[in-house]
Amino acid sequence: MRIVIQRVLKAEVKVENEIVGSIGEGLLIFLGVGKEDTKEIADRYIDKILKMRIFADENGKTNLSLQDVKGEVLVVSQFTLYADVRRGNRPDFIQAGGAGLAKELYEYVLESIRSRIGKVESGVFGADMKVSLVNDGPFTIVLDEHLI
């Protein structure tokens, strides 16, 4: 898996000009599924995301987790996180999971986070989406198999 996490004050995703997901303070998560990914791997990422202390405490130090601040989550599927441009200028997505696996794990991640966090919104798997956000910080973290 490859995940880009944006700490946000607000974020939303539109499909065909309709808002399909919207959150206030919390995390915007772009999720890319690789062809070797499993639910067990997803569980490691979910635990890491929910426990990361990336929100400010009363002293302005990043000591609080998403759960501590009762933050919201917006998850957007993004296979392009698996773009490989080492050869040529046209991205290759050979390491991205196929649509069946990617959708299964995307929905698994959504349901797993929903079972532990109050508000979890999502984009539409496979759709052309327009994402807007107000990045808080800015604070962005990239997670992949080398970092977790």
CSV table of C-alpha atoms in Angstrom, one decimal, residues 8-92:
chain,number,residue,atom,x,y,z
A,8,VAL,CA,-6.7,19.2,7.0
A,9,LEU,CA,-9.0,21.8,8.4
A,10,LYS,CA,-11.6,20.6,5.8
A,11,ALA,CA,-11.8,18.6,2.7
A,12,GLU,CA,-14.3,17.4,0.2
A,13,VAL,CA,-14.5,15.2,-2.9
A,14,LYS,CA,-16.9,15.7,-5.8
A,15,VAL,CA,-18.1,13.4,-8.6
A,16,GLU,CA,-19.9,14.9,-11.5
A,17,ASN,CA,-20.1,18.2,-9.6
A,18,GLU,CA,-21.9,16.6,-6.6
A,19,ILE,CA,-20.2,16.5,-3.2
A,20,VAL,CA,-19.9,12.8,-2.3
A,21,GLY,CA,-17.7,13.2,0.8
A,22,SER,CA,-16.9,16.1,3.1
A,23,ILE,CA,-15.1,16.5,6.4
A,24,GLY,CA,-14.0,19.1,8.9
A,25,GLU,CA,-10.8,18.9,10.9
A,26,GLY,CA,-9.0,15.5,10.4
A,27,LEU,CA,-7.2,13.5,7.8
A,28,LEU,CA,-7.6,13.3,4.0
A,29,ILE,CA,-6.2,9.9,3.1
A,30,PHE,CA,-5.2,9.1,-0.5
A,31,LEU,CA,-5.0,5.3,-0.7
A,32,GLY,CA,-3.2,3.3,-3.3
A,33,VAL,CA,-3.4,-0.5,-3.3
A,34,GLY,CA,-0.6,-2.6,-4.6
A,35,LYS,CA,-1.0,-6.0,-6.3
A,36,GLU,CA,0.6,-7.8,-3.3
A,37,ASP,CA,-1.5,-6.1,-0.6
A,38,THR,CA,-3.7,-8.0,1.9
A,39,LYS,CA,-6.1,-7.2,4.7
A,40,GLU,CA,-3.3,-7.9,7.2
A,41,ILE,CA,-1.2,-5.3,5.5
A,42,ALA,CA,-4.1,-2.8,5.5
A,43,ASP,CA,-4.5,-3.4,9.3
A,44,ARG,CA,-0.9,-2.3,9.9
A,45,TYR,CA,-1.5,0.9,8.0
A,46,ILE,CA,-4.9,1.6,9.7
A,47,ASP,CA,-3.3,1.1,13.2
A,48,LYS,CA,-0.4,3.5,12.3
A,49,ILE,CA,-2.8,6.1,10.9
A,50,LEU,CA,-5.1,6.1,13.9
A,51,LYS,CA,-2.3,6.2,16.4
A,52,MET,CA,0.0,8.8,14.7
A,53,ARG,CA,0.4,11.8,17.0
A,54,ILE,CA,0.2,14.6,14.4
A,55,PHE,CA,-2.3,17.0,16.0
A,56,ALA,CA,-1.3,19.8,18.3
A,57,ASP,CA,-1.9,19.7,22.0
A,58,GLU,CA,-2.6,22.7,24.2
A,59,ASN,CA,1.1,23.6,24.0
A,60,GLY,CA,1.3,23.5,20.2
A,61,LYS,CA,3.3,20.2,20.2
A,62,THR,CA,2.2,17.4,17.9
A,63,ASN,CA,1.3,15.0,20.7
A,64,LEU,CA,-2.3,14.1,19.8
A,65,SER,CA,-3.8,11.4,17.6
A,66,LEU,CA,-6.8,11.5,15.3
A,67,GLN,CA,-8.8,9.7,18.0
A,68,ASP,CA,-7.6,12.2,20.7
A,69,VAL,CA,-8.9,15.2,18.7
A,70,LYS,CA,-12.1,13.3,17.5
A,71,GLY,CA,-11.0,14.1,14.0
A,72,GLU,CA,-12.8,13.1,10.8
A,73,VAL,CA,-11.5,11.1,7.9
A,74,LEU,CA,-12.0,11.3,4.1
A,75,VAL,CA,-10.5,8.4,2.1
A,76,VAL,CA,-10.0,8.7,-1.6
A,77,SER,CA,-8.8,5.8,-3.8
A,78,GLN,CA,-5.8,6.7,-5.9
A,79,PHE,CA,-4.1,4.0,-7.9
A,80,THR,CA,-1.8,6.6,-9.4
A,81,LEU,CA,0.3,6.5,-6.2
A,82,TYR,CA,1.8,3.4,-7.9
A,83,ALA,CA,3.0,5.4,-10.9
A,84,ASP,CA,6.5,4.2,-12.0
A,85,VAL,CA,8.3,6.7,-14.3
A,86,ARG,CA,11.8,5.2,-14.1
A,87,ARG,CA,11.7,4.3,-17.8
A,88,GLY,CA,10.4,6.9,-20.2
A,89,ASN,CA,7.9,9.7,-19.5
A,90,ARG,CA,4.6,7.7,-19.5
A,91,PRO,CA,3.7,6.3,-16.1
A,92,ASP,CA,3.5,2.6,-15.7
